[in-house]
Protein backbone atom coordinates (compact mmCIF):
# COMPACT_ATOMS: atom_id res chain seq x y z
CA UNK A 1 0.00 0.00 0.00
CA UNK A 2 2.92 2.35 0.57
CA UNK A 3 3.50 2.52 -3.19
CA UNK A 4 -0.13 3.55 -3.68
CA UNK A 5 0.12 6.22 -0.99
CA UNK A 6 3.33 7.56 -2.52
CA UNK A 7 1.75 7.65 -5.99
CA UNK A 8 -1.18 9.66 -4.61
CA UNK A 9 1.21 12.10 -2.92
CA UNK A 10 3.31 12.50 -6.08
CA UNK A 11 0.27 13.28 -8.26
CA UNK A 12 -1.01 15.84 -5.77
CA UNK A 13 2.40 17.50 -5.36
CA UNK A 14 2.84 17.59 -9.16
CA UNK A 15 -0.40 19.61 -9.39
CA UNK A 16 1.30 22.40 -7.44
CA UNK A 17 -0.65 21.78 -4.23
CA UNK A 18 1.30 23.88 -1.72
CA UNK A 19 0.52 22.08 1.54
CA UNK A 20 1.83 18.96 3.21
CA UNK A 21 -0.17 15.91 2.12
CA UNK A 22 -0.44 12.29 3.17
CA UNK A 23 -1.39 9.75 0.51
CA UNK A 24 -2.67 7.47 3.23
CA UNK A 25 -4.98 10.18 4.62
CA UNK A 26 -6.33 10.92 1.12
CA UNK A 27 -6.91 7.21 0.45
CA UNK A 28 -8.67 6.76 3.80
CA UNK A 29 -10.82 9.83 3.14
CA UNK A 30 -11.86 8.38 -0.22
CA UNK A 31 -12.73 5.05 1.39
CA UNK A 32 -14.85 6.85 3.99
CA UNK A 33 -16.60 8.87 1.28
CA UNK A 34 -17.51 5.87 -0.87
CA UNK A 35 -18.50 3.53 1.96
CA UNK A 36 -21.99 2.18 1.26
CA UNK A 37 -22.31 3.77 -2.19
CA UNK A 38 -23.61 1.75 -5.13
CA UNK A 39 -21.72 1.27 -8.39
CA UNK A 40 -21.63 4.43 -10.45
CA UNK A 41 -19.83 7.69 -11.08
CA UNK A 42 -19.80 10.30 -8.35
CA UNK A 43 -18.55 13.78 -7.56
CA UNK A 44 -17.86 13.71 -3.83
CA UNK A 45 -16.93 16.74 -1.75
CA UNK A 46 -14.84 16.46 1.38
CA UNK A 47 -13.70 19.17 3.77
CA UNK A 48 -10.16 17.81 3.95
CA UNK A 49 -8.86 20.58 6.18
CA UNK A 50 -10.59 23.53 7.85
CA UNK A 51 -10.12 25.71 4.76
CA UNK A 52 -9.58 23.04 2.07
CA UNK A 53 -12.21 21.19 0.05
CA UNK A 54 -11.34 18.14 -2.02
CA UNK A 55 -13.57 17.18 -4.95
CA UNK A 56 -13.21 13.52 -5.86
CA UNK A 57 -14.38 12.43 -9.32
CA UNK A 58 -14.78 8.71 -8.66
CA UNK A 59 -16.16 5.67 -10.44
CA UNK A 60 -17.17 2.90 -8.05
CA UNK A 61 -17.21 -0.72 -9.19
CA UNK A 62 -18.05 -3.92 -7.31
CA UNK A 63 -14.78 -4.39 -5.45
CA UNK A 64 -12.79 -1.25 -6.22
CA UNK A 65 -12.90 2.35 -7.36
CA UNK A 66 -11.17 4.62 -9.85
CA UNK A 67 -10.22 8.14 -8.84
CA UNK A 68 -10.23 10.07 -12.10
CA UNK A 69 -9.67 13.68 -11.05
CA UNK A 70 -9.01 15.27 -7.69
CA UNK A 71 -9.68 19.00 -7.46
CA UNK A 72 -8.31 20.74 -4.37
CA UNK A 73 -9.83 24.11 -3.48
CA UNK A 74 -7.67 26.11 -1.07
CA UNK A 75 -7.19 29.78 -0.14
CA UNK A 76 -3.94 29.58 -2.15
CA UNK A 77 -5.82 28.57 -5.31
CA UNK A 78 -7.40 25.62 -7.10
CA UNK A 79 -5.25 22.61 -7.95
CA UNK A 80 -6.16 19.59 -10.04
CA UNK A 81 -4.57 16.15 -10.20
CA UNK A 82 -5.60 13.84 -13.06
CA UNK A 83 -5.13 10.26 -11.88
CA UNK A 84 -6.16 8.83 -15.26
CA UNK A 85 -3.29 10.57 -17.08
GROMACS .gro file of N, CA and C in nm:
model
  255
    1UNK      N    1   0.081  -0.120   0.000
    1UNK     CA    2   0.000   0.000   0.000
    1UNK      C    3   0.086   0.126   0.000
    2UNK      N    4   0.207   0.116   0.053
    2UNK     CA    5   0.292   0.235   0.057
    2UNK      C    6   0.317   0.292  -0.081
    3UNK      N    7   0.329   0.205  -0.182
    3UNK     CA    8   0.350   0.252  -0.319
    3UNK      C    9   0.229   0.332  -0.366
    4UNK      N   10   0.110   0.284  -0.332
    4UNK     CA   11  -0.013   0.355  -0.368
    4UNK      C   12  -0.018   0.491  -0.301
    5UNK      N   13   0.012   0.495  -0.172
    5UNK     CA   14   0.012   0.622  -0.099
    5UNK      C   15   0.112   0.720  -0.159
    6UNK      N   16   0.230   0.671  -0.192
    6UNK     CA   17   0.333   0.756  -0.252
    6UNK      C   18   0.290   0.808  -0.389
    7UNK      N   19   0.223   0.723  -0.467
    7UNK     CA   20   0.175   0.765  -0.599
    7UNK      C   21   0.070   0.876  -0.585
    8UNK      N   22  -0.018   0.863  -0.487
    8UNK     CA   23  -0.118   0.966  -0.461
    8UNK      C   24  -0.048   1.097  -0.425
    9UNK      N   25   0.047   1.090  -0.334
    9UNK     CA   26   0.121   1.210  -0.292
    9UNK      C   27   0.192   1.275  -0.409
   10UNK      N   28   0.257   1.195  -0.494
   10UNK     CA   29   0.331   1.250  -0.608
   10UNK      C   30   0.238   1.323  -0.705
   11UNK      N   31   0.122   1.264  -0.734
   11UNK     CA   32   0.027   1.328  -0.826
   11UNK      C   33  -0.021   1.461  -0.769
   12UNK      N   34  -0.051   1.461  -0.640
   12UNK     CA   35  -0.101   1.584  -0.577
   12UNK      C   36   0.008   1.691  -0.575
   13UNK      N   37   0.129   1.654  -0.538
   13UNK     CA   38   0.240   1.750  -0.536
   13UNK      C   39   0.269   1.804  -0.676
   14UNK      N   40   0.258   1.718  -0.778
   14UNK     CA   41   0.284   1.759  -0.916
   14UNK      C   42   0.181   1.861  -0.964
   15UNK      N   43   0.064   1.864  -0.901
   15UNK     CA   44  -0.040   1.961  -0.939
   15UNK      C   45  -0.007   2.102  -0.890
   16UNK      N   46   0.094   2.112  -0.802
   16UNK     CA   47   0.130   2.240  -0.744
   16UNK      C   48   0.068   2.264  -0.608
   17UNK      N   49  -0.002   2.165  -0.555
   17UNK     CA   50  -0.065   2.178  -0.423
   17UNK      C   51   0.041   2.218  -0.322
   18UNK      N   52   0.022   2.331  -0.253
   18UNK     CA   53   0.130   2.388  -0.172
   18UNK      C   54   0.142   2.336  -0.028
   19UNK      N   55   0.052   2.251   0.014
   19UNK     CA   56   0.052   2.208   0.154
   19UNK      C   57   0.107   2.067   0.169
   20UNK      N   58   0.141   2.033   0.293
   20UNK     CA   59   0.183   1.896   0.321
   20UNK      C   60   0.064   1.804   0.298
   21UNK      N   61   0.091   1.684   0.246
   21UNK     CA   62  -0.017   1.591   0.212
   21UNK      C   63   0.026   1.449   0.245
   22UNK      N   64  -0.069   1.370   0.289
   22UNK     CA   65  -0.044   1.229   0.317
   22UNK      C   66  -0.130   1.146   0.222
   23UNK      N   67  -0.065   1.064   0.141
   23UNK     CA   68  -0.139   0.975   0.051
   23UNK      C   69  -0.230   0.881   0.126
   24UNK      N   70  -0.185   0.837   0.242
   24UNK     CA   71  -0.267   0.747   0.323
   24UNK      C   72  -0.393   0.817   0.372
   25UNK      N   73  -0.381   0.943   0.416
   25UNK     CA   74  -0.498   1.018   0.462
   25UNK      C   75  -0.597   1.042   0.348
   26UNK      N   76  -0.546   1.072   0.228
   26UNK     CA   77  -0.633   1.092   0.112
   26UNK      C   78  -0.705   0.961   0.079
   27UNK      N   79  -0.631   0.851   0.075
   27UNK     CA   80  -0.691   0.721   0.045
   27UNK      C   81  -0.799   0.686   0.148
   28UNK      N   82  -0.769   0.706   0.275
   28UNK     CA   83  -0.867   0.676   0.380
   28UNK      C   84  -0.990   0.765   0.369
   29UNK      N   85  -0.970   0.891   0.333
   29UNK     CA   86  -1.082   0.983   0.314
   29UNK      C   87  -1.171   0.934   0.200
   30UNK      N   88  -1.109   0.891   0.091
   30UNK     CA   89  -1.186   0.838  -0.022
   30UNK      C   90  -1.267   0.717   0.022
   31UNK      N   91  -1.203   0.626   0.092
   31UNK     CA   92  -1.273   0.505   0.139
   31UNK      C   93  -1.392   0.541   0.228
   32UNK      N   94  -1.374   0.639   0.315
   32UNK     CA   95  -1.485   0.685   0.399
   32UNK      C   96  -1.597   0.744   0.315
   33UNK      N   97  -1.561   0.821   0.213
   33UNK     CA   98  -1.660   0.887   0.128
   33UNK      C   99  -1.743   0.788   0.047
   34UNK      N  100  -1.680   0.679   0.002
   34UNK     CA  101  -1.751   0.587  -0.087
   34UNK      C  102  -1.817   0.472  -0.012
   35UNK      N  103  -1.794   0.462   0.117
   35UNK     CA  104  -1.850   0.353   0.196
   35UNK      C  105  -2.003   0.350   0.182
   36UNK      N  106  -2.055   0.236   0.139
   36UNK     CA  107  -2.199   0.218   0.126
   36UNK      C  108  -2.259   0.268  -0.004
   37UNK      N  109  -2.179   0.326  -0.091
   37UNK     CA  110  -2.231   0.377  -0.219
   37UNK      C  111  -2.243   0.263  -0.320
   38UNK      N  112  -2.342   0.274  -0.407
   38UNK     CA  113  -2.361   0.175  -0.513
   38UNK      C  114  -2.265   0.204  -0.628
   39UNK      N  115  -2.254   0.108  -0.719
   39UNK     CA  116  -2.172   0.127  -0.839
   39UNK      C  117  -2.221   0.250  -0.914
   40UNK      N  118  -2.127   0.325  -0.968
   40UNK     CA  119  -2.163   0.443  -1.045
   40UNK      C  120  -2.051   0.545  -1.042
   41UNK      N  121  -2.078   0.660  -1.102
   41UNK     CA  122  -1.983   0.769  -1.108
   41UNK      C  123  -2.032   0.880  -1.017
   42UNK      N  124  -1.943   0.931  -0.936
   42UNK     CA  125  -1.980   1.030  -0.835
   42UNK      C  126  -1.884   1.148  -0.833
   43UNK      N  127  -1.936   1.263  -0.793
   43UNK     CA  128  -1.855   1.378  -0.756
   43UNK      C  129  -1.877   1.395  -0.607
   44UNK      N  130  -1.775   1.367  -0.528
   44UNK     CA  131  -1.786   1.371  -0.383
   44UNK      C  132  -1.703   1.486  -0.327
   45UNK      N  133  -1.761   1.561  -0.237
   45UNK     CA  134  -1.693   1.674  -0.175
   45UNK      C  135  -1.653   1.637  -0.033
   46UNK      N  136  -1.532   1.675   0.004
   46UNK     CA  137  -1.484   1.646   0.138
   46UNK      C  138  -1.409   1.768   0.191
   47UNK      N  139  -1.444   1.809   0.312
   47UNK     CA  140  -1.370   1.917   0.377
   47UNK      C  141  -1.245   1.854   0.437
   48UNK      N  142  -1.137   1.853   0.358
   48UNK     CA  143  -1.016   1.781   0.395
   48UNK      C  144  -0.942   1.848   0.509
   49UNK      N  145  -0.940   1.979   0.508
   49UNK     CA  146  -0.886   2.058   0.618
   49UNK      C  147  -0.987   2.168   0.645
   50UNK      N  148  -0.964   2.247   0.748
   50UNK     CA  149  -1.059   2.353   0.785
   50UNK      C  150  -1.092   2.444   0.667
   51UNK      N  151  -0.991   2.478   0.587
   51UNK     CA  152  -1.012   2.571   0.476
   51UNK      C  153  -0.982   2.508   0.339
   52UNK      N  154  -0.988   2.376   0.331
   52UNK     CA  155  -0.958   2.304   0.207
   52UNK      C  156  -1.071   2.207   0.175
   53UNK      N  157  -1.120   2.214   0.051
   53UNK     CA  158  -1.221   2.119   0.005
   53UNK      C  159  -1.162   2.036  -0.108
   54UNK      N  160  -1.175   1.905  -0.096
   54UNK     CA  161  -1.134   1.814  -0.202
   54UNK      C  162  -1.258   1.768  -0.277
   55UNK      N  163  -1.250   1.771  -0.410
   55UNK     CA  164  -1.357   1.718  -0.495
   55UNK      C  165  -1.302   1.592  -0.561
   56UNK      N  166  -1.363   1.480  -0.529
   56UNK     CA  167  -1.321   1.352  -0.586
   56UNK      C  168  -1.416   1.315  -0.700
   57UNK      N  169  -1.361   1.294  -0.819
   57UNK     CA  170  -1.438   1.243  -0.932
   57UNK      C  171  -1.408   1.093  -0.937
   58UNK      N  172  -1.503   1.013  -0.891
   58UNK     CA  173  -1.478   0.871  -0.866
   58UNK      C  174  -1.579   0.784  -0.938
   59UNK      N  175  -1.530   0.673  -0.993
   59UNK     CA  176  -1.616   0.567  -1.044
   59UNK      C  177  -1.603   0.448  -0.951
   60UNK      N  178  -1.716   0.403  -0.898
   60UNK     CA  179  -1.717   0.290  -0.805
   60UNK      C  180  -1.763   0.166  -0.880
   61UNK      N  181  -1.686   0.058  -0.863
   61UNK     CA  182  -1.721  -0.072  -0.919
   61UNK      C  183  -1.739  -0.169  -0.805
   62UNK      N  184  -1.772  -0.294  -0.835
   62UNK     CA  185  -1.805  -0.392  -0.731
   62UNK      C  186  -1.703  -0.396  -0.618
   63UNK      N  187  -1.578  -0.418  -0.649
   63UNK     CA  188  -1.478  -0.439  -0.545
   63UNK      C  189  -1.371  -0.330  -0.538
   64UNK      N  190  -1.381  -0.228  -0.624
   64UNK     CA  191  -1.279  -0.125  -0.622
   64UNK      C  192  -1.336   0.008  -0.671
   65UNK      N  193  -1.249   0.105  -0.686
   65UNK     CA  194  -1.290   0.235  -0.736
   65UNK      C  195  -1.178   0.293  -0.821
   66UNK      N  196  -1.215   0.390  -0.905
   66UNK     CA  197  -1.117   0.462  -0.985
   66UNK      C  198  -1.131   0.610  -0.957
   67UNK      N  199  -1.025   0.670  -0.904
   67UNK     CA  200  -1.022   0.814  -0.884
   67UNK      C  201  -0.972   0.875  -1.014
   68UNK      N  202  -1.060   0.945  -1.084
   68UNK     CA  203  -1.023   1.007  -1.210
   68UNK      C  204  -0.951   1.139  -1.187
   69UNK      N  205  -1.022   1.234  -1.127
   69UNK     CA  206  -0.967   1.368  -1.105
   69UNK      C  207  -0.991   1.408  -0.960
   70UNK      N  208  -0.890   1.469  -0.902
   70UNK     CA  209  -0.901   1.527  -0.769
   70UNK      C  210  -0.878   1.677  -0.782
   71UNK      N  211  -0.980   1.754  -0.746
   71UNK     CA  212  -0.968   1.900  -0.746
   71UNK      C  213  -0.958   1.946  -0.601
   72UNK      N  214  -0.856   2.025  -0.572
   72UNK     CA  215  -0.831   2.074  -0.437
   72UNK      C  216  -0.852   2.224  -0.434
   73UNK      N  217  -0.951   2.269  -0.358
   73UNK     CA  218  -0.983   2.411  -0.348
   73UNK      C  219  -0.930   2.464  -0.215
   74UNK      N  220  -0.833   2.556  -0.225
   74UNK     CA  221  -0.767   2.611  -0.107
   74UNK      C  222  -0.766   2.764  -0.116
   75UNK      N  223  -0.736   2.832  -0.006
   75UNK     CA  224  -0.719   2.978  -0.014
   75UNK      C  225  -0.605   3.018  -0.109
   76UNK      N  226  -0.507   2.929  -0.126
   76UNK     CA  227  -0.394   2.958  -0.215
   76UNK      C  228  -0.429   2.943  -0.362
   77UNK      N  229  -0.541   2.877  -0.393
   77UNK     CA  230  -0.582   2.857  -0.531
   77UNK      C  231  -0.648   2.721  -0.549
   78UNK      N  232  -0.678   2.690  -0.675
   78UNK     CA  233  -0.740   2.562  -0.710
   78UNK      C  234  -0.637   2.477  -0.782
   79UNK      N  235  -0.624   2.352  -0.739
   79UNK     CA  236  -0.525   2.261  -0.795
   79UNK      C  237  -0.596   2.134  -0.839
   80UNK      N  238  -0.550   2.077  -0.949
   80UNK     CA  239  -0.616   1.959  -1.004
   80UNK      C  240  -0.514   1.851  -1.038
   81UNK      N  241  -0.542   1.730  -0.990
   81UNK     CA  242  -0.457   1.615  -1.020
   81UNK      C  243  -0.540   1.515  -1.100
   82UNK      N  244  -0.491   1.479  -1.219
   82UNK     CA  245  -0.560   1.384  -1.306
   82UNK      C  246  -0.496   1.247  -1.286
   83UNK      N  247  -0.567   1.158  -1.218
   83UNK     CA  248  -0.513   1.026  -1.188
   83UNK      C  249  -0.530   0.928  -1.303
   84UNK      N  250  -0.602   0.968  -1.408
   84UNK     CA  251  -0.616   0.883  -1.526
   84UNK      C  252  -0.508   0.911  -1.629
   85UNK      N  253  -0.432   1.019  -1.609
   85UNK     CA  254  -0.329   1.057  -1.708
   85UNK      C  255  -0.204   0.974  -1.689
   0.00000   0.00000   0.00000
